[in-house]
Tab-separated table of C-alpha atoms in Angstrom:
chain	number	residue	atom	x	y	z
H	1	UNK	CA	3.810	-15.472	12.410
H	2	UNK	CA	3.165	-11.912	13.630
H	3	UNK	CA	6.865	-11.073	13.578
H	4	UNK	CA	7.391	-12.379	10.050
H	5	UNK	CA	4.185	-10.729	8.894
H	6	UNK	CA	5.403	-7.436	10.340
H	7	UNK	CA	8.616	-7.703	8.306
H	8	UNK	CA	6.743	-8.459	5.090
H	9	UNK	CA	4.145	-5.744	5.708
H	10	UNK	CA	6.766	-3.128	6.573
H	11	UNK	CA	8.348	-3.773	3.170
H	12	UNK	CA	4.991	-3.265	1.436
H	13	UNK	CA	4.224	-0.198	3.531
H	14	UNK	CA	7.623	1.385	2.806
H	15	UNK	CA	7.168	0.937	-0.927
H	16	UNK	CA	3.718	2.481	-0.821
H	17	UNK	CA	4.734	5.220	1.600
H	18	UNK	CA	7.746	6.432	-0.354
H	19	UNK	CA	6.752	5.586	-3.938
H	20	UNK	CA	2.935	5.539	-3.789
H	21	UNK	CA	3.152	2.188	-5.564
H	22	UNK	CA	0.774	-0.585	-4.498
H	23	UNK	CA	3.078	-3.522	-5.111
H	24	UNK	CA	0.874	-6.483	-5.930
H	25	UNK	CA	4.013	-8.554	-6.606
H	26	UNK	CA	5.244	-8.156	-3.013
H	27	UNK	CA	4.152	-11.693	-2.093
H	28	UNK	CA	6.218	-13.043	-4.984
H	29	UNK	CA	9.331	-11.399	-3.577
H	30	UNK	CA	8.522	-13.291	-0.375
H	31	UNK	CA	8.135	-16.511	-2.381
H	32	UNK	CA	11.397	-15.865	-4.255
H	33	UNK	CA	13.178	-15.409	-0.922
H	34	UNK	CA	11.967	-18.824	0.227
H	35	UNK	CA	12.754	-20.546	-3.077
H	36	UNK	CA	16.228	-18.997	-3.226
H	37	UNK	CA	16.784	-20.082	0.386
H	38	UNK	CA	16.065	-23.650	-0.729
H	39	UNK	CA	18.534	-23.344	-3.646
H	40	UNK	CA	21.245	-21.881	-1.421
H	41	UNK	CA	20.866	-24.440	1.380
H	42	UNK	CA	20.572	-27.319	-1.116
H	43	UNK	CA	23.574	-26.459	-3.274
H	44	UNK	CA	25.962	-24.901	-0.761
H	45	UNK	CA	28.030	-27.670	0.819
H	46	UNK	CA	27.836	-26.233	4.310
H	47	UNK	CA	26.377	-27.369	7.641
H	48	UNK	CA	22.653	-26.407	7.918
H	49	UNK	CA	23.277	-23.436	10.203
H	50	UNK	CA	25.862	-21.853	7.899
H	51	UNK	CA	23.909	-22.668	4.753
H	52	UNK	CA	20.811	-21.045	6.246
H	53	UNK	CA	22.842	-18.028	7.347
H	54	UNK	CA	24.211	-17.740	3.802
H	55	UNK	CA	20.632	-17.909	2.502
H	56	UNK	CA	19.630	-15.103	4.864
H	57	UNK	CA	22.217	-12.895	3.185
H	58	UNK	CA	22.192	-14.145	-0.426
H	59	UNK	CA	18.417	-14.512	-1.008
H	60	UNK	CA	17.471	-10.939	0.031
H	61	UNK	CA	20.364	-9.551	-2.026
H	62	UNK	CA	19.250	-11.402	-5.169
H	63	UNK	CA	15.597	-10.467	-4.598
H	64	UNK	CA	16.602	-6.830	-4.014
H	65	UNK	CA	18.518	-6.914	-7.310
H	66	UNK	CA	15.495	-8.314	-9.152
H	67	UNK	CA	13.239	-5.675	-7.581
H	68	UNK	CA	15.606	-2.829	-8.471
H	69	UNK	CA	15.744	-4.122	-12.033
H	70	UNK	CA	11.933	-4.320	-12.166
H	71	UNK	CA	11.739	-0.726	-10.957
H	72	UNK	CA	14.209	0.567	-13.531
H	73	UNK	CA	12.839	-1.468	-16.447
H	74	UNK	CA	9.109	-1.269	-15.714
H	75	UNK	CA	7.931	1.110	-12.982
H	76	UNK	CA	10.215	4.017	-13.908
H	77	UNK	CA	8.960	3.881	-17.488
H	78	UNK	CA	5.433	4.275	-16.129
H	79	UNK	CA	6.614	7.328	-14.133
H	80	UNK	CA	5.545	5.403	-11.021
H	81	UNK	CA	1.951	6.275	-11.831
H	82	UNK	CA	-0.142	4.713	-9.020
H	83	UNK	CA	-2.763	3.115	-11.276
H	84	UNK	CA	-0.442	1.931	-14.048
H	85	UNK	CA	1.967	0.372	-11.548
H	86	UNK	CA	-0.808	-1.750	-10.051
H	87	UNK	CA	-1.335	-3.376	-13.442
H	88	UNK	CA	2.420	-3.629	-13.987
H	89	UNK	CA	3.025	-5.328	-10.634
H	90	UNK	CA	0.194	-7.801	-11.364
H	91	UNK	CA	2.144	-8.671	-14.515
H	92	UNK	CA	5.328	-8.931	-12.473
H	93	UNK	CA	3.529	-11.251	-10.025
H	94	UNK	CA	2.723	-13.745	-12.774
H	95	UNK	CA	6.152	-13.474	-14.358
H	96	UNK	CA	7.926	-14.232	-11.074
H	97	UNK	CA	5.479	-16.997	-10.205
H	98	UNK	CA	5.845	-18.699	-13.576
H	99	UNK	CA	9.604	-18.297	-13.485
H	100	UNK	CA	9.636	-20.048	-10.093
H	101	UNK	CA	7.385	-22.806	-11.474
H	102	UNK	CA	9.707	-23.279	-14.453
H	103	UNK	CA	13.044	-23.256	-12.637
H	104	UNK	CA	12.023	-24.619	-9.218
H	105	UNK	CA	9.027	-26.797	-9.971
H	106	UNK	CA	5.581	-27.312	-8.455
H	107	UNK	CA	6.716	-29.185	-5.328
H	108	UNK	CA	6.898	-27.804	-1.821
H	109	UNK	CA	10.424	-28.408	-0.552
H	110	UNK	CA	11.737	-28.207	3.002
H	111	UNK	CA	14.635	-26.077	4.153
H	112	UNK	CA	16.474	-27.356	7.191
H	113	UNK	CA	16.284	-25.123	10.256
H	114	UNK	CA	19.686	-23.754	11.295
H	115	UNK	CA	19.355	-25.511	14.637
H	116	UNK	CA	17.076	-27.993	16.342
H	117	UNK	CA	16.341	-26.949	19.854
H	118	UNK	CA	13.193	-27.230	21.892
H	119	UNK	CA	12.308	-25.328	24.995
H	120	UNK	CA	10.889	-27.979	27.278
H	121	UNK	CA	8.612	-26.690	29.986
H	122	UNK	CA	6.827	-28.991	32.461
H	123	UNK	CA	3.450	-28.602	30.762
H	124	UNK	CA	4.425	-28.093	27.077
H	125	UNK	CA	7.345	-27.714	24.704
H	126	UNK	CA	8.061	-24.923	22.262
H	127	UNK	CA	10.291	-24.738	19.215
H	128	UNK	CA	13.433	-22.761	19.979
H	129	UNK	CA	13.695	-21.837	16.307
H	130	UNK	CA	10.271	-20.155	16.373
H	131	UNK	CA	11.430	-18.078	19.319
H	132	UNK	CA	14.576	-17.231	17.378
H	133	UNK	CA	12.435	-16.098	14.420
H	134	UNK	CA	10.591	-13.668	16.696
H	135	UNK	CA	13.867	-12.267	18.042
H	136	UNK	CA	15.496	-12.050	14.602
H	137	UNK	CA	12.456	-10.353	13.055
H	138	UNK	CA	12.357	-7.922	15.989
H	139	UNK	CA	16.044	-7.159	15.506
H	140	UNK	CA	15.592	-6.577	11.756
H	141	UNK	CA	12.576	-4.337	12.399
H	142	UNK	CA	14.593	-2.318	14.918
H	143	UNK	CA	17.290	-2.052	12.246
H	144	UNK	CA	14.728	-0.761	9.740
H	145	UNK	CA	13.498	1.817	12.254
H	146	UNK	CA	17.059	2.916	13.047
H	147	UNK	CA	17.860	3.106	9.329
H	148	UNK	CA	14.831	5.254	8.614
H	149	UNK	CA	15.240	7.624	11.548
H	150	UNK	CA	18.993	7.834	12.112
H	151	UNK	CA	20.708	7.617	8.733
H	152	UNK	CA	21.067	10.020	5.810
H	153	UNK	CA	19.546	7.436	3.459
H	154	UNK	CA	16.512	7.150	5.724
H	155	UNK	CA	16.169	10.929	5.842
H	156	UNK	CA	16.320	11.067	2.045
H	157	UNK	CA	13.619	8.381	1.809
H	158	UNK	CA	11.358	10.218	4.259
H	159	UNK	CA	11.843	13.539	2.465
H	160	UNK	CA	11.016	11.895	-0.873
H	161	UNK	CA	7.943	10.328	0.711
H	162	UNK	CA	6.647	13.781	1.691
H	163	UNK	CA	7.272	15.657	-1.582
H	164	UNK	CA	9.236	14.172	-4.455
H	165	UNK	CA	9.444	17.394	-6.485
H	166	UNK	CA	10.841	19.393	-3.595
H	167	UNK	CA	13.172	16.502	-2.787
H	168	UNK	CA	14.521	16.882	-6.343
H	169	UNK	CA	15.029	20.606	-5.682
H	170	UNK	CA	17.400	19.613	-2.903
H	171	UNK	CA	19.565	17.413	-5.067
H	172	UNK	CA	17.872	14.115	-4.257
H	173	UNK	CA	17.931	11.666	-7.159
H	174	UNK	CA	14.354	10.451	-6.773
H	175	UNK	CA	14.720	7.679	-9.380
H	176	UNK	CA	17.576	6.200	-7.374
H	177	UNK	CA	15.606	6.533	-4.136
H	178	UNK	CA	12.661	4.720	-5.728
H	179	UNK	CA	14.823	1.872	-7.047
H	180	UNK	CA	16.464	1.578	-3.620
H	181	UNK	CA	13.151	1.628	-1.771
H	182	UNK	CA	11.621	-0.997	-4.048
H	183	UNK	CA	14.694	-3.175	-3.561
H	184	UNK	CA	14.681	-2.611	0.207
H	185	UNK	CA	10.981	-3.486	0.504
H	186	UNK	CA	11.512	-6.662	-1.537
H	187	UNK	CA	14.585	-7.589	0.528
H	188	UNK	CA	12.538	-7.331	3.723
H	189	UNK	CA	9.932	-9.699	2.268
H	190	UNK	CA	12.709	-12.091	1.224
H	191	UNK	CA	14.273	-11.946	4.706
H	192	UNK	CA	10.900	-12.741	6.240
H	193	UNK	CA	10.621	-15.725	3.899
H	194	UNK	CA	14.093	-17.060	4.767
H	195	UNK	CA	13.178	-16.823	8.449
H	196	UNK	CA	9.876	-18.672	8.006
H	197	UNK	CA	10.840	-21.240	5.342
H	198	UNK	CA	12.231	-23.836	7.790
H	199	UNK	CA	8.756	-23.866	9.368
H	200	UNK	CA	6.612	-23.634	6.197
H	201	UNK	CA	8.526	-25.154	3.205
H	202	UNK	CA	9.199	-23.335	-0.049
H	203	UNK	CA	6.541	-23.429	-2.761
H	204	UNK	CA	5.968	-21.356	-5.877
H	205	UNK	CA	2.442	-20.352	-4.767
H	206	UNK	CA	3.384	-19.424	-1.204
H	207	UNK	CA	3.305	-15.664	-1.915
H	208	UNK	CA	-0.495	-15.327	-1.845
H	209	UNK	CA	-1.109	-15.475	1.900
H	210	UNK	CA	1.681	-13.066	2.910
H	211	UNK	CA	0.472	-10.611	0.249
H	212	UNK	CA	-3.130	-10.731	1.462
H	213	UNK	CA	-2.151	-10.464	5.128
H	214	UNK	CA	0.348	-7.676	4.386
H	215	UNK	CA	-2.348	-5.675	2.629
H	216	UNK	CA	-4.681	-6.257	5.583
H	217	UNK	CA	-1.953	-5.102	7.971
H	218	UNK	CA	-0.972	-1.952	6.073
H	219	UNK	CA	-4.597	-0.948	5.493
H	220	UNK	CA	-5.420	-1.357	9.174
H	221	UNK	CA	-2.171	0.222	10.371
H	222	UNK	CA	-2.230	3.042	7.837
H	223	UNK	CA	-0.416	2.904	4.507
H	224	UNK	CA	3.078	4.303	4.913
H	225	UNK	CA	2.968	4.331	8.728
H	226	UNK	CA	5.778	2.223	10.193
H	227	UNK	CA	4.343	2.296	13.728
H	228	UNK	CA	0.839	1.426	12.520
H	229	UNK	CA	2.171	-1.433	10.407
H	230	UNK	CA	4.011	-2.956	13.367
H	231	UNK	CA	1.016	-2.749	15.699
H	232	UNK	CA	-1.417	-4.065	13.081
H	233	UNK	CA	0.991	-6.908	12.206
H	234	UNK	CA	1.078	-7.924	15.851
H	235	UNK	CA	-2.730	-7.863	16.136
H	236	UNK	CA	-3.407	-9.641	12.820
H	237	UNK	CA	-0.525	-12.096	13.168
H	238	UNK	CA	-1.511	-13.160	16.658
H	239	UNK	CA	-5.251	-13.281	15.977
H	240	UNK	CA	-4.686	-15.215	12.730
H	241	UNK	CA	-2.598	-17.785	14.589
H	242	UNK	CA	-4.961	-18.129	17.565
H	243	UNK	CA	-8.192	-18.249	15.531
H	244	UNK	CA	-6.639	-20.653	12.994
H	245	UNK	CA	-5.550	-22.979	15.782
H	246	UNK	CA	-8.740	-22.995	17.860
H	247	UNK	CA	-11.350	-22.543	15.101
H	248	UNK	CA	-10.306	-22.516	11.429
H	249	UNK	CA	-7.885	-20.616	9.156
H	250	UNK	CA	-10.852	-19.558	6.977
H	251	UNK	CA	-12.566	-17.919	9.960
H	252	UNK	CA	-9.307	-16.094	10.744
H	253	UNK	CA	-9.189	-14.659	7.209
H	254	UNK	CA	-12.895	-13.741	7.310
H	255	UNK	CA	-12.416	-11.805	10.573
H	256	UNK	CA	-9.296	-10.043	9.266
H	257	UNK	CA	-11.084	-9.067	6.048
H	258	UNK	CA	-14.074	-7.823	8.048
H	259	UNK	CA	-11.715	-5.717	10.145
H	260	UNK	CA	-10.292	-4.204	6.955
H	261	UNK	CA	-13.804	-3.389	5.735
H	262	UNK	CA	-14.598	-1.670	9.045
H	263	UNK	CA	-11.379	0.337	8.950
H	264	UNK	CA	-12.021	1.370	5.337
H	265	UNK	CA	-15.538	2.535	6.234
H	266	UNK	CA	-14.816	4.337	9.506
H	267	UNK	CA	-11.149	5.332	9.222
H	268	UNK	CA	-9.982	5.031	5.595
H	269	UNK	CA	-6.503	6.365	6.367
H	270	UNK	CA	-5.929	3.421	8.755
H	271	UNK	CA	-5.559	3.475	12.519
H	272	UNK	CA	-2.241	5.327	12.458
H	273	UNK	CA	-2.180	6.823	8.963
H	274	UNK	CA	-2.384	10.536	8.227
H	275	UNK	CA	-5.372	11.944	6.346
H	276	UNK	CA	-4.681	12.590	2.660
M	1	UNK	CA	24.360	35.647	-13.592
M	2	UNK	CA	21.084	33.851	-14.434
M	3	UNK	CA	20.209	34.214	-18.104
M	4	UNK	CA	17.100	32.858	-19.811
M	5	UNK	CA	16.668	33.139	-23.565
M	6	UNK	CA	13.626	32.162	-25.635
M	7	UNK	CA	12.317	29.706	-23.049
M	8	UNK	CA	9.185	27.760	-23.949
M	9	UNK	CA	7.935	25.361	-21.291
M	10	UNK	CA	4.734	23.832	-19.935
M	11	UNK	CA	2.978	20.821	-18.514
M	12	UNK	CA	2.702	18.047	-21.118
M	13	UNK	CA	0.831	19.393	-24.134
M	14	UNK	CA	-0.063	22.660	-22.337
M	15	UNK	CA	2.440	25.430	-23.014
M	16	UNK	CA	2.674	28.052	-20.260
M	17	UNK	CA	5.908	29.939	-20.934
M	18	UNK	CA	6.312	31.200	-24.490
M	19	UNK	CA	9.634	32.433	-25.835
M	20	UNK	CA	10.455	33.997	-22.471
M	21	UNK	CA	13.662	35.927	-21.868
M	22	UNK	CA	14.852	37.128	-18.495
M	23	UNK	CA	17.991	37.845	-16.514
M	24	UNK	CA	18.983	38.241	-12.881
M	25	UNK	CA	22.265	39.735	-11.702
M	26	UNK	CA	24.454	38.912	-8.704
M	27	UNK	CA	23.882	41.099	-5.650
M	28	UNK	CA	20.489	42.210	-6.957
M	29	UNK	CA	16.889	41.427	-6.139
M	30	UNK	CA	14.823	40.876	-9.275
M	31	UNK	CA	11.091	40.855	-8.630
M	32	UNK	CA	8.649	39.150	-10.954
M	33	UNK	CA	5.141	40.585	-11.076
M	34	UNK	CA	2.089	39.592	-13.043
M	35	UNK	CA	-1.525	38.558	-12.727
M	36	UNK	CA	-2.630	35.063	-11.737
M	37	UNK	CA	-1.893	32.639	-14.554
M	38	UNK	CA	0.854	34.803	-16.062
M	39	UNK	CA	3.340	31.956	-15.567
M	40	UNK	CA	5.403	33.281	-12.627
M	41	UNK	CA	5.455	30.049	-10.630
M	42	UNK	CA	5.954	27.982	-13.782
M	43	UNK	CA	9.026	30.089	-14.561
M	44	UNK	CA	10.440	29.248	-11.135
M	45	UNK	CA	9.739	25.545	-11.668
M	46	UNK	CA	11.248	25.652	-15.145
M	47	UNK	CA	14.470	27.161	-13.780
M	48	UNK	CA	14.583	24.302	-11.243
M	49	UNK	CA	14.001	21.718	-13.982
M	50	UNK	CA	10.666	20.671	-12.452
M	51	UNK	CA	8.848	21.784	-15.599
M	52	UNK	CA	10.719	20.629	-18.713
M	53	UNK	CA	11.953	23.243	-21.190
M	54	UNK	CA	10.578	22.555	-24.674
M	55	UNK	CA	12.966	25.058	-26.257
M	56	UNK	CA	15.240	27.929	-25.309
M	57	UNK	CA	18.111	28.153	-22.832
M	58	UNK	CA	18.547	28.656	-19.111
M	59	UNK	CA	22.118	29.352	-18.053
M	60	UNK	CA	23.819	30.130	-14.770
M	61	UNK	CA	27.193	31.855	-15.182
M	62	UNK	CA	27.235	30.512	-18.737
M	63	UNK	CA	26.572	26.904	-17.685
M	64	UNK	CA	23.366	25.489	-19.236
M	65	UNK	CA	20.793	24.328	-16.687
M	66	UNK	CA	17.967	23.350	-19.034
M	67	UNK	CA	19.570	20.065	-20.079
M	68	UNK	CA	20.192	18.895	-16.513
M	69	UNK	CA	17.869	16.533	-14.625
M	70	UNK	CA	16.034	18.399	-11.855
M	71	UNK	CA	18.118	16.934	-9.031
M	72	UNK	CA	21.333	18.319	-10.547
M	73	UNK	CA	20.101	21.930	-10.825
M	74	UNK	CA	20.537	22.750	-7.101
M	75	UNK	CA	24.083	21.416	-7.258
M	76	UNK	CA	24.873	24.184	-9.758
M	77	UNK	CA	23.902	26.810	-7.173
M	78	UNK	CA	20.172	27.437	-7.551
M	79	UNK	CA	17.893	27.180	-4.515
M	80	UNK	CA	14.118	27.323	-4.527
M	81	UNK	CA	11.569	28.404	-1.928
M	82	UNK	CA	8.261	27.313	-3.456
M	83	UNK	CA	4.899	28.963	-3.082
M	84	UNK	CA	3.144	27.638	0.019
M	85	UNK	CA	6.545	26.699	1.529
M	86	UNK	CA	6.148	22.951	0.864
M	87	UNK	CA	8.234	21.933	3.837
M	88	UNK	CA	8.822	18.304	4.667
M	89	UNK	CA	5.979	18.605	7.195
M	90	UNK	CA	6.334	15.394	9.222
M	91	UNK	CA	10.106	15.947	9.573
M	92	UNK	CA	11.538	18.099	12.353
M	93	UNK	CA	13.013	21.558	11.800
M	94	UNK	CA	16.494	20.074	12.214
M	95	UNK	CA	15.784	17.333	9.689
M	96	UNK	CA	14.456	19.849	7.136
M	97	UNK	CA	17.713	21.741	7.479
M	98	UNK	CA	19.673	18.496	7.186
M	99	UNK	CA	17.929	17.724	3.870
M	100	UNK	CA	19.090	21.135	2.649
M	101	UNK	CA	22.644	20.386	3.754
M	102	UNK	CA	22.790	16.939	2.128
M	103	UNK	CA	23.218	18.014	-1.489
M	104	UNK	CA	26.389	20.039	-0.993
M	105	UNK	CA	27.613	18.141	2.038
M	106	UNK	CA	27.222	21.395	3.932
M	107	UNK	CA	28.521	21.307	7.445
M	108	UNK	CA	28.258	23.106	10.748
M	109	UNK	CA	29.291	26.452	9.239
M	110	UNK	CA	26.329	26.608	6.861
M	111	UNK	CA	23.994	25.251	9.518
M	112	UNK	CA	25.106	27.942	11.956
M	113	UNK	CA	24.781	30.635	9.284
M	114	UNK	CA	21.130	29.829	8.609
M	115	UNK	CA	20.305	29.381	12.294
M	116	UNK	CA	21.973	32.717	13.101
M	117	UNK	CA	19.859	34.273	10.367
M	118	UNK	CA	16.702	32.837	11.960
M	119	UNK	CA	17.451	32.328	15.674
M	120	UNK	CA	13.860	31.286	16.325
M	121	UNK	CA	14.496	28.077	14.380
M	122	UNK	CA	17.382	27.184	16.682
M	123	UNK	CA	14.905	26.981	19.575
M	124	UNK	CA	12.653	24.650	17.592
M	125	UNK	CA	15.080	22.189	16.040
M	126	UNK	CA	13.222	19.150	17.406
M	127	UNK	CA	9.761	20.480	16.599
M	128	UNK	CA	7.821	18.953	13.702
M	129	UNK	CA	7.870	21.420	10.794
M	130	UNK	CA	4.122	21.225	10.158
M	131	UNK	CA	3.419	22.503	13.693
M	132	UNK	CA	5.313	25.792	13.172
M	133	UNK	CA	3.454	29.055	12.622
M	134	UNK	CA	3.190	30.392	9.060
M	135	UNK	CA	6.020	32.860	9.580
M	136	UNK	CA	8.283	30.245	11.160
M	137	UNK	CA	7.524	27.875	8.310
M	138	UNK	CA	8.604	30.554	5.846
M	139	UNK	CA	11.819	31.107	7.808
M	140	UNK	CA	12.480	27.380	7.672
M	141	UNK	CA	11.745	27.234	3.930
M	142	UNK	CA	14.297	30.012	3.322
M	143	UNK	CA	16.809	28.516	5.768
M	144	UNK	CA	16.480	25.106	4.095
M	145	UNK	CA	17.128	26.669	0.680
M	146	UNK	CA	20.133	28.646	1.944
M	147	UNK	CA	21.704	25.394	3.154
M	148	UNK	CA	22.429	24.728	-0.525
M	149	UNK	CA	24.826	27.719	-0.432
M	150	UNK	CA	23.205	29.052	-3.613
M	151	UNK	CA	24.342	31.657	-6.089
M	152	UNK	CA	20.719	32.272	-7.072
M	153	UNK	CA	17.779	32.128	-4.678
M	154	UNK	CA	14.273	31.747	-6.127
M	155	UNK	CA	11.480	32.850	-3.794
M	156	UNK	CA	7.877	32.295	-4.882
M	157	UNK	CA	5.557	34.643	-2.962
M	158	UNK	CA	7.395	34.315	0.367
M	159	UNK	CA	5.221	36.870	2.164
M	160	UNK	CA	1.880	35.380	1.074
M	161	UNK	CA	-0.476	34.993	4.039
M	162	UNK	CA	1.965	36.346	6.634
M	163	UNK	CA	1.348	38.956	9.327
M	164	UNK	CA	3.039	42.372	8.865
M	165	UNK	CA	5.861	41.728	11.362
M	166	UNK	CA	6.789	38.538	9.519
M	167	UNK	CA	6.617	40.279	6.154
M	168	UNK	CA	9.069	42.866	7.494
M	169	UNK	CA	11.381	40.111	8.752
M	170	UNK	CA	11.380	38.291	5.404
M	171	UNK	CA	11.972	41.605	3.631
M	172	UNK	CA	14.962	42.400	5.901
M	173	UNK	CA	16.352	38.929	5.315
M	174	UNK	CA	16.144	39.314	1.545
M	175	UNK	CA	17.963	42.653	1.760
M	176	UNK	CA	20.603	41.163	4.069
M	177	UNK	CA	21.175	38.307	1.632
M	178	UNK	CA	21.517	40.746	-1.255
M	179	UNK	CA	24.535	42.239	0.483
M	180	UNK	CA	26.253	38.834	0.379
M	181	UNK	CA	26.196	38.958	-3.449
M	182	UNK	CA	23.328	36.523	-3.846
M	183	UNK	CA	21.131	36.939	-6.908
M	184	UNK	CA	17.533	36.817	-5.684
M	185	UNK	CA	14.549	36.219	-7.958
M	186	UNK	CA	11.362	37.005	-6.100
M	187	UNK	CA	7.752	36.541	-7.163
M	188	UNK	CA	5.880	39.261	-5.297
M	189	UNK	CA	2.460	40.873	-5.671
M	190	UNK	CA	2.784	43.741	-3.155
M	191	UNK	CA	3.856	46.934	-4.896
M	192	UNK	CA	5.153	48.403	-1.636
M	193	UNK	CA	7.386	45.378	-0.982
M	194	UNK	CA	8.654	45.422	-4.550
M	195	UNK	CA	9.600	49.081	-4.380
M	196	UNK	CA	11.453	48.498	-1.083
M	197	UNK	CA	13.339	45.358	-2.058
M	198	UNK	CA	13.823	45.190	-5.793
M	199	UNK	CA	16.646	46.379	-7.997
M	200	UNK	CA	14.928	45.113	-11.136
M	201	UNK	CA	11.281	44.320	-11.813
M	202	UNK	CA	10.130	41.935	-14.528
M	203	UNK	CA	6.473	42.141	-15.580
M	204	UNK	CA	4.923	38.947	-16.911
M	205	UNK	CA	1.791	38.333	-18.948
M	206	UNK	CA	0.677	35.340	-21.035
M	207	UNK	CA	3.869	33.371	-20.323
M	208	UNK	CA	6.270	36.116	-21.390
M	209	UNK	CA	8.335	38.783	-19.653
M	210	UNK	CA	6.829	41.827	-21.320
M	211	UNK	CA	9.053	44.370	-19.586
M	212	UNK	CA	12.077	44.286	-17.298
M	213	UNK	CA	12.933	47.660	-15.784
M	214	UNK	CA	15.048	49.130	-13.025
M	215	UNK	CA	13.101	49.907	-9.853
M	216	UNK	CA	14.368	53.476	-10.041
M	217	UNK	CA	12.151	53.892	-13.115
M	218	UNK	CA	9.059	52.910	-11.144
M	219	UNK	CA	6.723	54.747	-8.757
M	220	UNK	CA	3.736	53.363	-6.832
M	221	UNK	CA	1.391	54.758	-9.467
M	222	UNK	CA	3.387	53.629	-12.489
M	223	UNK	CA	1.293	52.448	-15.415
M	224	UNK	CA	3.276	49.181	-15.540
M	225	UNK	CA	1.781	48.154	-12.178
M	226	UNK	CA	-1.711	48.959	-13.447
M	227	UNK	CA	-1.128	47.196	-16.730
M	228	UNK	CA	0.428	43.977	-15.421
M	229	UNK	CA	-0.749	43.647	-11.818
M	230	UNK	CA	-3.999	45.601	-11.890
M	231	UNK	CA	-3.237	47.909	-8.935
């Protein structure tokens, strides 16, 4: 849960950090990833492992394409204005949700896990796939970190994040960077969904929880801070799981929301965010 | 080299530059002087395409710049050192220089040129840019701009807020760059600096260049300084 949440939240945080866009439709990109994973695994005549692997590649690519298109057709026309894009992404949320309802339907549908393997210890057993999800999410997050810190594209994104006008003065096509960042953030959410969908099932309303938790994570960690997002995702993901299991999921959400309120009151920039 | 004719530009409905004409030649330092609000910084931004031209022309070696999107202007050979430096603060010195090198795929030669020009930066390549002193930040801002291998360098108040030794260093650098044939356009408020560095001085008021004269026609007590700068 924490690992997948970290992936989703990093996508949201990247989009806000670089573009200053609060993407309310981020959860729907997660949902689209899961729904597309169902389509791919259902229609591709491949063994479950290969079909799932295909979904892990195809779903994020399609979602990234949709996100890039949304940026070019909607957000760019609003000049990426922070307030206007909130309203626009709310509209996008409903469009994507209703499109999923129309073409996919209201039912929750399972996606087969790529492998069935259980770690059997003397006192309890644990799903091998869940362990794989943690490792895969960790690997993807390391990839994101390496991309941001060690590649030219990452450098361009970080420079644009700091000052988009000056970035333009150094030949950086900011519109292209924004479209790429929006697509990248959406692809991360879709990847997270493909990883989790064999555990959760795909449903057209499944984007709400990841969106809420991602917002909680990026607010606590500090909007735009990769390190803060990862640490907050670990804390929120683990506490959500533990409190949900031993008490109730509602209590877990109440505590997380309370934590957000405390952070907003005492450290509005988040635990690891820089002051505006 | 850089020719501006009848330029009108501003922010949305607010017009700042009105029918402005100006030129800067290769191998010369052209200083722009004027009171606060005269439009000096807006002129710099308009040349870079950051403030859209409503009418008029900006051309570099005959090639129009005013129709280009902002990110294509530096590729034509114009580099900009903005007022207040505006470095990529959280990035390291090395990364700031790398951003400068990206646009023209500049390599080790350009990198070495700028680091030889400011050896202090070479010692601080891994240091975060925002932690540099004011003078070092200015060096980095100029070094980053020079990575674009420009034909025209725009400097907006590069000595603002610096200690005298740093002002002297920036001044020497500008003069050194002039010898390479670079056209330098410099917004400067210090009469002494202008008289030492400039070949041409353009005086701005109310969004126009009201006079552009050779520095040889000016003295510290010239009426133009009193009229347009108030000193």
